[in-house]
Short mmCIF file of C-alpha atoms in Angstrom, two decimals:
data_model
loop_
_atom_site.label_atom_id
_atom_site.label_comp_id
_atom_site.label_asym_id
_atom_site.label_seq_id
_atom_site.Cartn_x
_atom_site.Cartn_y
_atom_site.Cartn_z
CA UNK A 5 116.04 84.99 77.18
CA UNK A 6 118.99 83.45 78.99
CA UNK A 7 118.32 80.39 81.13
CA UNK A 8 119.93 82.32 84.00
CA UNK A 9 117.52 85.25 83.78
CA UNK A 10 115.50 85.61 86.97
CA UNK A 11 111.79 86.26 86.74
CA UNK A 12 109.67 88.44 89.01
CA UNK A 13 105.93 88.92 89.39
CA UNK A 14 104.97 92.25 90.96
CA UNK A 15 101.35 92.78 91.96
CA UNK A 16 99.90 96.27 91.86
CA UNK A 17 102.61 97.29 89.40
CA UNK A 18 100.59 99.69 87.28
CA UNK A 19 101.54 102.67 89.46
CA UNK A 20 103.05 103.97 92.67
CA UNK A 21 105.39 101.73 94.62
CA UNK A 22 104.54 98.69 92.50
CA UNK A 23 105.59 100.40 89.30
CA UNK A 24 108.86 101.57 90.88
CA UNK A 25 109.53 98.01 92.08
CA UNK A 26 108.87 96.54 88.63
CA UNK A 27 111.23 99.03 87.04
CA UNK A 28 113.93 98.47 89.68
CA UNK A 29 113.86 94.68 89.34
CA UNK A 30 113.96 95.03 85.56
CA UNK A 31 117.04 97.24 85.95
CA UNK A 32 118.61 94.34 87.86
CA UNK A 33 118.08 92.17 84.79
CA UNK A 34 114.89 90.38 85.80
CA UNK A 35 112.03 89.65 83.42
CA UNK A 36 108.92 91.09 85.06
CA UNK A 37 105.25 90.22 85.19
CA UNK A 38 103.49 93.55 85.70
CA UNK A 39 100.23 92.79 87.49
CA UNK A 40 97.31 95.19 87.53
CA UNK A 41 93.74 95.02 88.77
CA UNK A 42 91.89 97.66 86.76
CA UNK A 43 94.22 100.09 84.98
CA UNK A 44 95.43 98.24 81.89
CA UNK A 45 96.67 101.44 80.25
CA UNK A 46 98.98 102.21 83.17
CA UNK A 47 100.24 98.61 83.27
CA UNK A 48 100.97 98.69 79.54
CA UNK A 49 102.89 101.94 80.09
CA UNK A 50 104.98 100.23 82.78
CA UNK A 51 105.71 97.36 80.40
CA UNK A 52 106.61 99.75 77.59
CA UNK A 53 108.96 101.67 79.89
CA UNK A 54 110.77 98.49 80.87
CA UNK A 55 111.05 97.33 77.26
CA UNK A 56 112.32 100.75 76.18
CA UNK A 57 115.36 100.26 78.42
CA UNK A 58 116.06 96.78 77.04
CA UNK A 59 114.14 94.77 79.62
CA UNK A 60 111.45 92.13 79.25
CA UNK A 61 107.99 92.43 80.74
CA UNK A 62 104.37 91.42 80.24
CA UNK A 63 101.16 92.72 81.79
CA UNK A 64 98.92 90.30 83.68
CA UNK A 65 95.66 91.01 85.45
CA UNK A 66 93.38 89.64 88.13
CA UNK A 67 91.74 90.33 91.48
CA UNK A 68 94.41 89.42 94.04
CA UNK A 69 91.77 87.92 96.33
CA UNK A 70 90.45 85.62 93.59
CA UNK A 71 92.39 82.35 93.60
CA UNK A 72 91.42 81.42 90.04
CA UNK A 73 92.40 84.83 88.68
CA UNK A 74 95.78 84.76 90.40
CA UNK A 75 96.41 81.20 89.28
CA UNK A 76 96.02 82.45 85.72
CA UNK A 77 98.28 85.45 86.36
CA UNK A 78 101.05 83.20 87.71
CA UNK A 79 100.48 80.78 84.81
CA UNK A 80 100.85 83.62 82.30
CA UNK A 81 104.20 84.71 83.75
CA UNK A 82 105.47 81.12 83.76
CA UNK A 83 104.36 80.62 80.15
CA UNK A 84 106.10 83.80 79.05
CA UNK A 85 109.37 83.44 80.96
CA UNK A 86 109.68 79.80 82.03
CA UNK A 87 109.28 80.13 85.79
CA UNK A 88 109.10 82.55 88.72
CA UNK A 89 111.90 83.44 91.12
CA UNK A 90 110.59 86.54 92.91
CA UNK A 91 107.07 87.51 93.93
CA UNK A 92 106.47 91.02 95.29
CA UNK A 93 102.96 91.71 96.54
CA UNK A 94 102.44 95.48 96.66
CA UNK A 95 98.74 95.50 95.73
CA UNK A 96 96.49 96.86 98.45
CA UNK A 97 93.79 99.35 99.33
CA UNK A 98 93.61 101.95 102.09
CA UNK A 99 90.41 103.28 103.62
CA UNK A 100 90.76 105.65 106.57
CA UNK A 101 88.43 106.63 109.37
CA UNK A 102 87.96 106.39 113.13
CA UNK A 103 87.22 102.90 114.38
CA UNK A 104 84.01 103.93 116.17
CA UNK A 105 82.44 105.17 112.94
CA UNK A 106 84.13 102.90 110.40
CA UNK A 107 81.82 101.46 107.76
CA UNK A 108 81.93 97.68 108.01
CA UNK A 109 81.40 97.27 104.27
CA UNK A 110 84.58 99.28 103.76
CA UNK A 111 86.28 97.10 106.37
CA UNK A 112 85.24 93.94 104.52
CA UNK A 113 86.50 95.35 101.20
CA UNK A 114 89.80 96.39 102.76
CA UNK A 115 90.44 93.07 104.47
CA UNK A 116 89.42 91.13 101.37
CA UNK A 117 92.15 92.82 99.35
CA UNK A 118 94.82 93.30 102.00
CA UNK A 119 94.46 90.09 104.01
CA UNK A 120 92.82 87.53 101.73
CA UNK A 121 94.71 88.96 98.73
CA UNK A 122 98.03 88.60 100.53
CA UNK A 123 97.15 85.04 101.50
CA UNK A 124 96.13 84.08 97.95
CA UNK A 125 99.27 85.56 96.38
CA UNK A 126 101.51 84.04 99.07
CA UNK A 127 99.87 80.66 98.51
CA UNK A 128 100.60 80.75 94.79
CA UNK A 129 104.14 81.99 95.46
CA UNK A 130 104.80 79.21 97.97
CA UNK A 131 103.80 76.63 95.35
CA UNK A 132 105.78 78.10 92.47
CA UNK A 133 108.83 80.17 93.40
CA UNK A 134 112.04 78.40 92.44
CA UNK A 135 114.97 77.65 94.72
CA UNK A 136 117.06 80.74 95.37
CA UNK A 137 113.99 82.91 95.11
CA UNK A 138 112.23 85.44 97.31
CA UNK A 139 108.68 86.23 98.40
CA UNK A 140 108.14 89.82 99.54
CA UNK A 141 104.93 91.14 101.05
CA UNK A 142 103.98 94.67 102.05
CA UNK A 143 103.06 95.96 105.47
CA UNK A 144 103.13 99.57 106.72
CA UNK A 145 104.97 101.56 109.36
CA UNK A 146 101.55 102.57 110.70
CA UNK A 147 101.50 99.23 112.54
CA UNK A 148 104.05 100.93 114.84
CA UNK A 149 103.14 104.60 114.43
CA UNK A 150 99.48 104.07 115.40
CA UNK A 151 98.14 107.13 113.57
CA UNK A 152 94.48 107.84 114.42
CA UNK A 153 92.17 106.87 111.58
CA UNK A 154 94.36 103.99 110.44
CA UNK A 155 92.89 101.22 112.65
CA UNK A 156 91.39 99.15 109.84
CA UNK A 157 94.37 99.56 107.52
CA UNK A 158 96.92 98.84 110.25
CA UNK A 159 94.97 95.77 111.35
CA UNK A 160 94.98 94.39 107.82
CA UNK A 161 98.72 94.90 107.55
CA UNK A 162 99.29 93.38 110.98
CA UNK A 163 97.94 90.19 109.44
CA UNK A 164 100.63 90.41 106.76
CA UNK A 165 103.32 90.71 109.44
CA UNK A 166 101.96 87.62 111.18
CA UNK A 167 101.95 85.58 107.97
CA UNK A 168 105.53 86.36 106.88
CA UNK A 169 107.59 84.50 109.53
CA UNK A 170 105.23 81.52 109.45
CA UNK A 171 105.63 81.09 105.70
CA UNK A 172 109.40 81.51 106.00
CA UNK A 173 109.48 78.54 108.35
CA UNK A 174 107.08 76.47 106.25
CA UNK A 175 109.47 76.83 103.30
CA UNK A 176 112.39 75.40 105.25
CA UNK A 177 114.81 73.52 103.00
CA UNK A 178 113.70 75.17 99.74
CA UNK A 179 116.19 78.09 99.73
CA UNK A 180 113.41 80.69 99.48
CA UNK A 181 113.36 83.83 101.63
CA UNK A 182 110.12 85.37 102.84
CA UNK A 183 110.06 88.96 104.09
CA UNK A 184 107.93 92.10 104.08
CA UNK A 185 108.68 95.77 103.51
CA UNK A 186 106.87 98.31 105.71
CA UNK A 187 107.03 101.77 104.12
CA UNK A 188 106.54 104.96 106.05
CA UNK A 189 104.82 108.00 104.53
CA UNK A 190 105.61 107.78 100.82
CA UNK A 191 104.72 110.22 98.06
CA UNK A 192 102.19 108.11 96.16
CA UNK A 193 98.63 108.91 95.18
CA UNK A 194 97.43 106.30 97.70
CA UNK A 195 99.07 108.30 100.50
CA UNK A 196 98.58 111.86 99.23
CA UNK A 197 94.90 111.64 98.25
CA UNK A 198 92.65 113.34 100.77
CA UNK A 199 95.44 115.03 102.75
CA UNK A 200 95.89 118.79 102.89
CA UNK A 201 99.28 120.48 102.46
CA UNK A 202 99.68 121.07 106.20
CA UNK A 203 99.20 117.38 106.99
CA UNK A 204 101.63 116.33 104.26
CA UNK A 205 104.24 118.83 105.47
CA UNK A 206 103.87 117.64 109.07
CA UNK A 207 104.35 114.01 108.09
CA UNK A 208 107.30 114.85 105.85
CA UNK A 209 109.04 116.59 108.76
CA UNK A 210 108.81 113.62 111.13
CA UNK A 211 111.65 111.37 109.84
CA UNK A 212 115.18 112.48 110.77
CA UNK A 213 115.78 112.76 107.01
CA UNK A 214 112.95 115.35 106.93
CA UNK A 215 111.15 114.30 103.77
CA UNK A 216 108.60 111.86 102.50
CA UNK A 217 109.85 108.63 101.03
CA UNK A 218 109.65 108.08 97.29
CA UNK A 219 108.50 104.95 95.49
CA UNK A 220 112.09 104.52 94.36
CA UNK A 221 113.29 104.50 97.99
CA UNK A 222 110.96 101.62 98.72
CA UNK A 223 111.96 99.81 95.52
CA UNK A 224 115.59 99.82 96.69
CA UNK A 225 114.59 97.93 99.84
CA UNK A 226 112.70 95.40 97.73
CA UNK A 227 115.66 94.98 95.37
CA UNK A 228 117.89 94.19 98.35
CA UNK A 229 115.52 91.50 99.64
CA UNK A 230 114.98 90.13 96.13
CA UNK A 231 118.69 89.97 95.39
CA UNK A 232 121.68 90.16 97.74
CA UNK A 233 119.75 90.01 101.02
CA UNK A 234 119.77 86.23 101.23
CA UNK A 235 120.48 86.10 104.96
CA UNK A 236 117.42 88.18 105.81
CA UNK A 237 114.45 85.86 106.24
CA UNK A 238 111.15 85.98 108.08
CA UNK A 239 111.53 89.70 108.77
CA UNK A 240 109.67 92.98 108.33
CA UNK A 241 111.98 95.70 106.98
CA UNK A 242 110.82 99.17 108.00
CA UNK A 243 111.73 101.47 105.12
CA UNK A 244 110.72 104.84 106.52
CA UNK A 245 113.69 107.17 106.94
CA UNK A 246 113.83 106.59 110.67
CA UNK A 247 110.32 107.77 111.51
CA UNK A 248 109.84 104.76 113.80
#
């Protein structure tokens, strides 16, 4: 591998948006650490797809909220490729329900992954990403859309939006950008599961572009922030087709 090859670690890259991001960054010439939590088969398929097109990738695992596990995941990517330039944290969970009836055990599980997990990954990234690199978290357009039933999920992603500009300022002088992408309704299993066709059609009609986003749409926004978007820092990029 060339000394000039950039290296990315993408969490939650075994499927959905994370997989699309891993593939997109690999297409830009980056070596990619494909992180997964439970689905090793899907992660291995992502790696194989990247390698089939001439790219380099490895699969790494670990609970994003477990500091020791993520330390090992970052270590594995550094051992394989010599360093890390880009960290994209797509891993997350979504549990829906009205606030008044929301199960607090579900709330604890959601915040452990989405808030603590973001903090743990960002902490490792802040310690390791090389100069000229990028740290990219994931929020959601629901923080602005305020859909009923999304209180817990939106609250967890609001924490991500609060963290991003603080970390950008803490990394002053290191030539590292810190941003987040906030997708709108996107055709992934995470979004589609549990929704009937009428609900999906209604949401797809809301953006001026009159369709759901695709994982590849979101991956393009990530690729911009990971590559040429060097003057964008401490921001949340709403990638949602104009829905909000």
